[in-house]
Amino acid sequence: MSEAKPKIKAAERMKINRQAMPARDAVERSHTFGEVNLGLLEQIAILEAQRCLECKEAKCVAGCPVAVDIPGFVAKLAEGDLQAAADVLANCNALPCISGRVCPQEKQCEILCIRGKKGDPVAIGYLERFVADWALAHRGVRKAAPVPLSGKKVAVVGSGPAGLTAAGELAKLGHEVTVFEALHQPGGVLVYGIPEFRLPKEIVKAEVDALVRLGVEIRCNVIIGRSYTIDQLLQEERYDAIFIANGAGLPVFMGIPGENLKGVYSANEYLTRVNLMKAFDPNSATPVLKAKQVVVVGGGNTAMDGVRVARRLGADPSTLVYRRSRTEMPARIEEVHHAEEEGVVFQMLTNPVKILGDDKGWVRAVLCQRMELGAPDAKGRRSPVPIPNSEFEIPCEVVVEAIGTRANPLLTATTPDLKVNEKGYIQIDANNMTSKPGVFAGGDIVRGAATVILAMGDGKRTAHAIDAYLKASVQPATAN
Amino acid sequence: MGYQVLESVWLAPNVRKLLVAAPHVTRNCGPGQFVIVRATPDGERIPLTIGFADKAAGTISLFIQAIGKSTTDLCNLETGSSLCDVAGPMGKKTTIHNVGHAVIVGGGVGTAVIYPQARALKEQGNYVSAIIGGRSKPYVILEEELKAVCDAVYPCTDDGSYGFKGFVTQRLGQLITESTANPVKEVITAGPVPMMKAVAEVTRPLGIHTVASLNPIMVDGTGMCGGCRVQVGGQMLFACVDGPEFDAHQVDFKELSDRLTAYREHEQRCMAK
Ligand SMILES: Cc1cc2nc3c(=O)[nH]c(=O)nc-3n(C[C@H](O)[C@H](O)[C@H](O)COP(=O)(O)OP(=O)(O)OC[C@H]3O[C@@H](n4cnc5c(N)ncnc54)[C@H](O)[C@@H]3O)c2cc1C
Ligand SMILES: Cc1cc2nc3c(=O)[nH]c(=O)nc-3n(C[C@H](O)[C@H](O)[C@H](O)COP(=O)(O)OP(=O)(O)OC[C@H]3O[C@@H](n4cnc5c(N)ncnc54)[C@H](O)[C@@H]3O)c2cc1C
Ligand code: SF4
Ligand code: SF4
Ligand code: FES
């Protein structure tokens, strides 16, 4: 153990400025898929950690959906004790390499940081990523402490952040866990949606490998609702409990003329072709249309990923069309900055009304309308109103629609006694249990499209609720 | 690892039958459903209809027509090799009723696509006729298998080298006219898009209920990407979850055939490699 260093005084901490994240050169990265953020150097991370005032009543923690002990791990990092920092972090967050990269920190933990009152908040996300990456690189394969087996079997449906987190927790609690995944690779949105340049797939793979070492069985290519129904899992395959975490993966289309022209993609299809199927690699058998001019519609993370992917595939311009203004964009601030640096063109207050095609059925342009912000709605959000006679064309050969997703009815339709709300999302009680005893749900299929960390939080909480349920049930859930 | 190819045989110069171990697929599968397979870790996801499913053995047979890179790779798999991924079953099961006289119309590998329906129609007590086409004799597939489950099988070849000389649609028209005593009540068709479109045009004026098994380009097969969207009765539907079978009189075949050409250039580049 290193000797306790003398504590740094608050006044000295206040003098340190927020450290910047080193990033790959904007010109270079606008045509490659390597990770944009390069990570902090150790001395820089420690310096940044020293900015934290280690508040007794840390406000930042309240902003974190999984209540990471921020002052706890940051204090250890400030002392240079990386082992201890990693331990604190691992206790609160199962996938910190991932959340450190993709959390909207500016809306969650960092927005509440006391240092942000005057100046910049502590870069909590950068520090989390630093400690987590350090642990991944330096602690290698860690043997999990052996736990007594409970003799209970739990099925997890879907291998996104909710499913993976729950599987890890359940395995650590001694249950036999099988994760069923419809696609050929585990990870959910982390592998098919979020691109390599924001979240290297190796990191997701490392997390999945760690689960397998914990004894979790991952069965890809199995579609629950088709290969097995929920009832078959309970009654015939003898699972004692089920966690449904199948996401909200159904793409929404705008419903405007021209959407079936060649060159129109949902963001899900575009990103899946590029990320999961590696269409950016000339050796991949899966194609994606590479166009000179691409228009991406939307203002969230998905739209930002789409427009940056298009840029990397050679689009110039790669244009983002959003019907509100820049301040209303739901995407992470960092992604917006990065997109801008990479030369993405922003067309704010603009709404597509029609996609125009040529005589061979290919997209040739998007007809758009200018918008202005009207009166605030019930939620205080100013809704866009079209400006009459403001139509104009943006020439392009590919259009990517990233205007949102809905609940996929595939599973719920085959489980009629699973209560869903009017939008098709699964309803749960205070213990995250659905209307079916022993069947729990969490992540996007409950919340609607949300965030990685909320899905992970759901996974963790539900795992403990399942554990309590299994311990309380005198008889196995499958007995009638 | 992967999914074992227990048997691989050529049925026609360009069509191969693979018997594959996939117990998770056979558990619940029925006629009309399909799987998505990948031959290798860098391969494409390819939708293929489940031909015969043996629930006890946990095996499915796939009938693959080599038309592009991925299907050619699949057709080159020998007995004892394996597929990297087999996901399924996907799509809806065909709704099979006792209608009296049902006709299945298959072109090329489409014959394999509708074999399971022929069997299910027979099991429901229908009189089942099968009209199956190929460009010449060696391209007519599954005739013996169909004879075992149909009341009548009518092979057709474009060049007249076997069976009826001409298109399956011509034979269908004849059959409908001939069958006054036992009128045709339903037609199920699978094959090249122009053929399915032509079948729909034969039956439309007669008001004979017609179902087409559509084959748009797919990625995931679970409703996640929307790439398989088709226009049916003016509505946008996803073939992988809402289909793949639809009312042929409602389908926008022109759009379907158009969308199928989206990657033609890419494909030609791949084949040239
Ligand atoms: C492009 C994109 C970018 C995003 N960027 C961010 C970001 O930067 N930060 C952030 O916090 N959030 C982001 N999000 C949102 C975040 O990814 C999701 O909220 C989160 O992934 C939800 O996790 P989940 O586990 O509920 O579901 P998912 O990640 O959707 O995983 C569900 C899994 O279940 C599988 N599945 C579905 N149905 C079945 C079935 N019937 N049987 C078996 N398996 C099934 C799916 O194939 C999938 O693998 C982004 C989303 C997208 C689409
Ligand atoms: C639900 C469903 C079930 C199917 N069942 C079978 C089956 O049992 N046996 C079988 O051999 N094929 C079947 N198909 C078609 C098969 O999936 C395609 O032939 C295959 O994806 C083509 O891949 P490729 O790389 O070899 O050819 P590609 O290189 O992708 O295409 C070669 C040429 O065929 C056209 N094409 C592309 N995709 C399709 C398609 N989906 N259908 C028709 N033409 C296409 C392209 O325009 C291109 O010019 C099915 C398709 C669907 C959607
Ligand atoms: S998990 Fe996300 S919200 Fe919580 S501390 Fe880490 S970066 Fe902030
Ligand atoms: S609020 Fe800011 S300064 Fe206080 S503990 Fe949290 S990160 Fe540190
Ligand atoms: S194949 Fe993706 S939605 Fe149908």
Short mmCIF file of N, CA, C and O in Angstrom, two decimals, chain A residues 221, chain B residues 1-8 17-24 37-39 57-62 74 77-86:
data_model
loop_
_atom_site.label_atom_id
_atom_site.label_comp_id
_atom_site.label_asym_id
_atom_site.label_seq_id
_atom_site.Cartn_x
_atom_site.Cartn_y
_atom_site.Cartn_z
N ASN A 221 -28.52 -16.29 -31.78
CA ASN A 221 -29.38 -16.82 -32.85
C ASN A 221 -30.69 -17.40 -32.34
O ASN A 221 -31.36 -18.13 -33.05
N MET B 1 -17.27 -25.86 -33.92
CA MET B 1 -18.49 -25.17 -33.46
C MET B 1 -19.39 -24.80 -34.64
O MET B 1 -19.09 -25.06 -35.78
N GLY B 2 -20.48 -24.21 -34.30
CA GLY B 2 -21.42 -23.80 -35.35
C GLY B 2 -22.51 -24.85 -35.53
O GLY B 2 -22.73 -25.69 -34.67
N TYR B 3 -23.13 -24.77 -36.68
CA TYR B 3 -24.28 -25.62 -36.95
C TYR B 3 -23.89 -26.61 -38.05
O TYR B 3 -23.59 -26.22 -39.18
N GLN B 4 -23.85 -27.88 -37.67
CA GLN B 4 -23.35 -28.94 -38.55
C GLN B 4 -24.18 -29.12 -39.83
O GLN B 4 -25.41 -29.13 -39.76
N VAL B 5 -23.49 -29.25 -40.93
CA VAL B 5 -24.14 -29.63 -42.18
C VAL B 5 -24.07 -31.15 -42.26
O VAL B 5 -23.00 -31.73 -42.47
N LEU B 6 -25.21 -31.80 -42.05
CA LEU B 6 -25.22 -33.26 -41.96
C LEU B 6 -25.27 -33.91 -43.35
O LEU B 6 -24.91 -35.07 -43.51
N GLU B 7 -25.74 -33.13 -44.32
CA GLU B 7 -25.86 -33.67 -45.66
C GLU B 7 -25.91 -32.52 -46.63
O GLU B 7 -26.52 -31.49 -46.34
N SER B 8 -25.25 -32.67 -47.77
CA SER B 8 -25.26 -31.62 -48.77
C SER B 8 -25.35 -32.26 -50.14
O SER B 8 -24.48 -33.05 -50.51
N LYS B 17 -29.23 -28.69 -51.62
CA LYS B 17 -29.99 -28.95 -50.39
C LYS B 17 -29.00 -29.21 -49.26
O LYS B 17 -28.11 -30.04 -49.40
N LEU B 18 -29.17 -28.49 -48.16
CA LEU B 18 -28.34 -28.72 -46.99
C LEU B 18 -29.23 -29.20 -45.85
O LEU B 18 -30.28 -28.61 -45.59
N LEU B 19 -28.80 -30.26 -45.19
CA LEU B 19 -29.49 -30.71 -43.99
C LEU B 19 -28.65 -30.22 -42.81
O LEU B 19 -27.48 -30.54 -42.70
N VAL B 20 -29.27 -29.39 -41.96
CA VAL B 20 -28.50 -28.70 -40.92
C VAL B 20 -29.09 -28.98 -39.53
O VAL B 20 -30.31 -29.00 -39.37
N ALA B 21 -28.21 -29.18 -38.58
CA ALA B 21 -28.66 -29.38 -37.19
C ALA B 21 -28.96 -28.03 -36.56
O ALA B 21 -28.09 -27.18 -36.45
N ALA B 22 -30.22 -27.82 -36.19
CA ALA B 22 -30.63 -26.54 -35.57
C ALA B 22 -31.85 -26.78 -34.68
O ALA B 22 -32.96 -26.35 -34.98
N PRO B 23 -31.63 -27.48 -33.57
CA PRO B 23 -32.78 -27.86 -32.73
C PRO B 23 -33.60 -26.67 -32.21
O PRO B 23 -34.80 -26.80 -32.02
N HIS B 24 -32.94 -25.52 -32.01
CA HIS B 24 -33.70 -24.37 -31.51
C HIS B 24 -34.69 -23.86 -32.54
O HIS B 24 -35.64 -23.16 -32.22
N VAL B 37 -29.10 -17.25 -42.01
CA VAL B 37 -27.85 -17.97 -41.79
C VAL B 37 -26.66 -17.12 -42.21
O VAL B 37 -26.78 -16.20 -43.02
N ARG B 38 -25.54 -17.45 -41.61
CA ARG B 38 -24.25 -16.91 -42.06
C ARG B 38 -23.34 -18.10 -42.21
O ARG B 38 -23.21 -18.92 -41.31
N ALA B 39 -22.67 -18.15 -43.35
CA ALA B 39 -21.78 -19.29 -43.57
C ALA B 39 -20.50 -19.12 -42.76
O ALA B 39 -20.03 -20.05 -42.13
N ALA B 57 -35.36 -35.09 -34.77
CA ALA B 57 -33.92 -35.07 -34.99
C ALA B 57 -33.32 -33.68 -34.77
O ALA B 57 -32.11 -33.53 -34.67
N GLY B 58 -34.18 -32.65 -34.72
CA GLY B 58 -33.67 -31.30 -34.57
C GLY B 58 -32.93 -30.80 -35.81
O GLY B 58 -31.97 -30.05 -35.72
N THR B 59 -33.40 -31.24 -36.98
CA THR B 59 -32.72 -30.81 -38.21
C THR B 59 -33.68 -30.08 -39.14
O THR B 59 -34.89 -30.31 -39.11
N ILE B 60 -33.12 -29.22 -39.96
CA ILE B 60 -33.91 -28.54 -40.99
C ILE B 60 -33.20 -28.74 -42.32
O ILE B 60 -31.98 -28.90 -42.37
N SER B 61 -33.98 -28.74 -43.41
CA SER B 61 -33.28 -28.73 -44.69
C SER B 61 -33.50 -27.39 -45.36
O SER B 61 -34.57 -26.80 -45.28
N LEU B 62 -32.45 -26.93 -45.96
CA LEU B 62 -32.45 -25.65 -46.66
C LEU B 62 -32.20 -25.92 -48.13
O LEU B 62 -31.41 -26.81 -48.47
N LEU B 74 -22.68 -20.65 -49.84
CA LEU B 74 -23.48 -21.65 -49.12
C LEU B 74 -23.60 -22.93 -49.94
O LEU B 74 -23.56 -24.03 -49.40
N LEU B 77 -20.85 -25.57 -49.59
CA LEU B 77 -20.63 -26.29 -48.34
C LEU B 77 -20.85 -27.78 -48.54
O LEU B 77 -21.86 -28.20 -49.12
N GLU B 78 -19.91 -28.57 -48.06
CA GLU B 78 -20.00 -30.02 -48.22
C GLU B 78 -20.51 -30.66 -46.93
O GLU B 78 -20.47 -30.05 -45.86
N THR B 79 -20.95 -31.90 -47.05
CA THR B 79 -21.34 -32.68 -45.88
C THR B 79 -20.19 -32.67 -44.87
O THR B 79 -19.04 -32.83 -45.26
N GLY B 80 -20.51 -32.46 -43.60
CA GLY B 80 -19.48 -32.46 -42.58
C GLY B 80 -18.95 -31.09 -42.25
O GLY B 80 -18.26 -30.91 -41.25
N SER B 81 -19.27 -30.09 -43.08
CA SER B 81 -18.84 -28.72 -42.75
C SER B 81 -19.88 -28.11 -41.80
O SER B 81 -20.77 -28.81 -41.31
N SER B 82 -19.75 -26.82 -41.55
CA SER B 82 -20.76 -26.22 -40.66
C SER B 82 -21.02 -24.78 -41.04
O SER B 82 -20.23 -24.13 -41.72
N LEU B 83 -22.19 -24.31 -40.59
CA LEU B 83 -22.57 -22.92 -40.78
C LEU B 83 -22.24 -22.19 -39.50
O LEU B 83 -22.43 -22.71 -38.40
N CYS B 84 -21.78 -20.96 -39.64
CA CYS B 84 -21.40 -20.18 -38.48
C CYS B 84 -22.64 -19.81 -37.65
O CYS B 84 -22.62 -19.87 -36.43
N ASP B 85 -23.73 -19.44 -38.31
CA ASP B 85 -24.94 -19.03 -37.60
C ASP B 85 -26.21 -19.51 -38.30
O ASP B 85 -26.29 -19.44 -39.52
N VAL B 86 -27.15 -19.95 -37.50
CA VAL B 86 -28.50 -20.24 -37.99
C VAL B 86 -29.47 -19.68 -36.96
O VAL B 86 -29.53 -20.16 -35.83
#
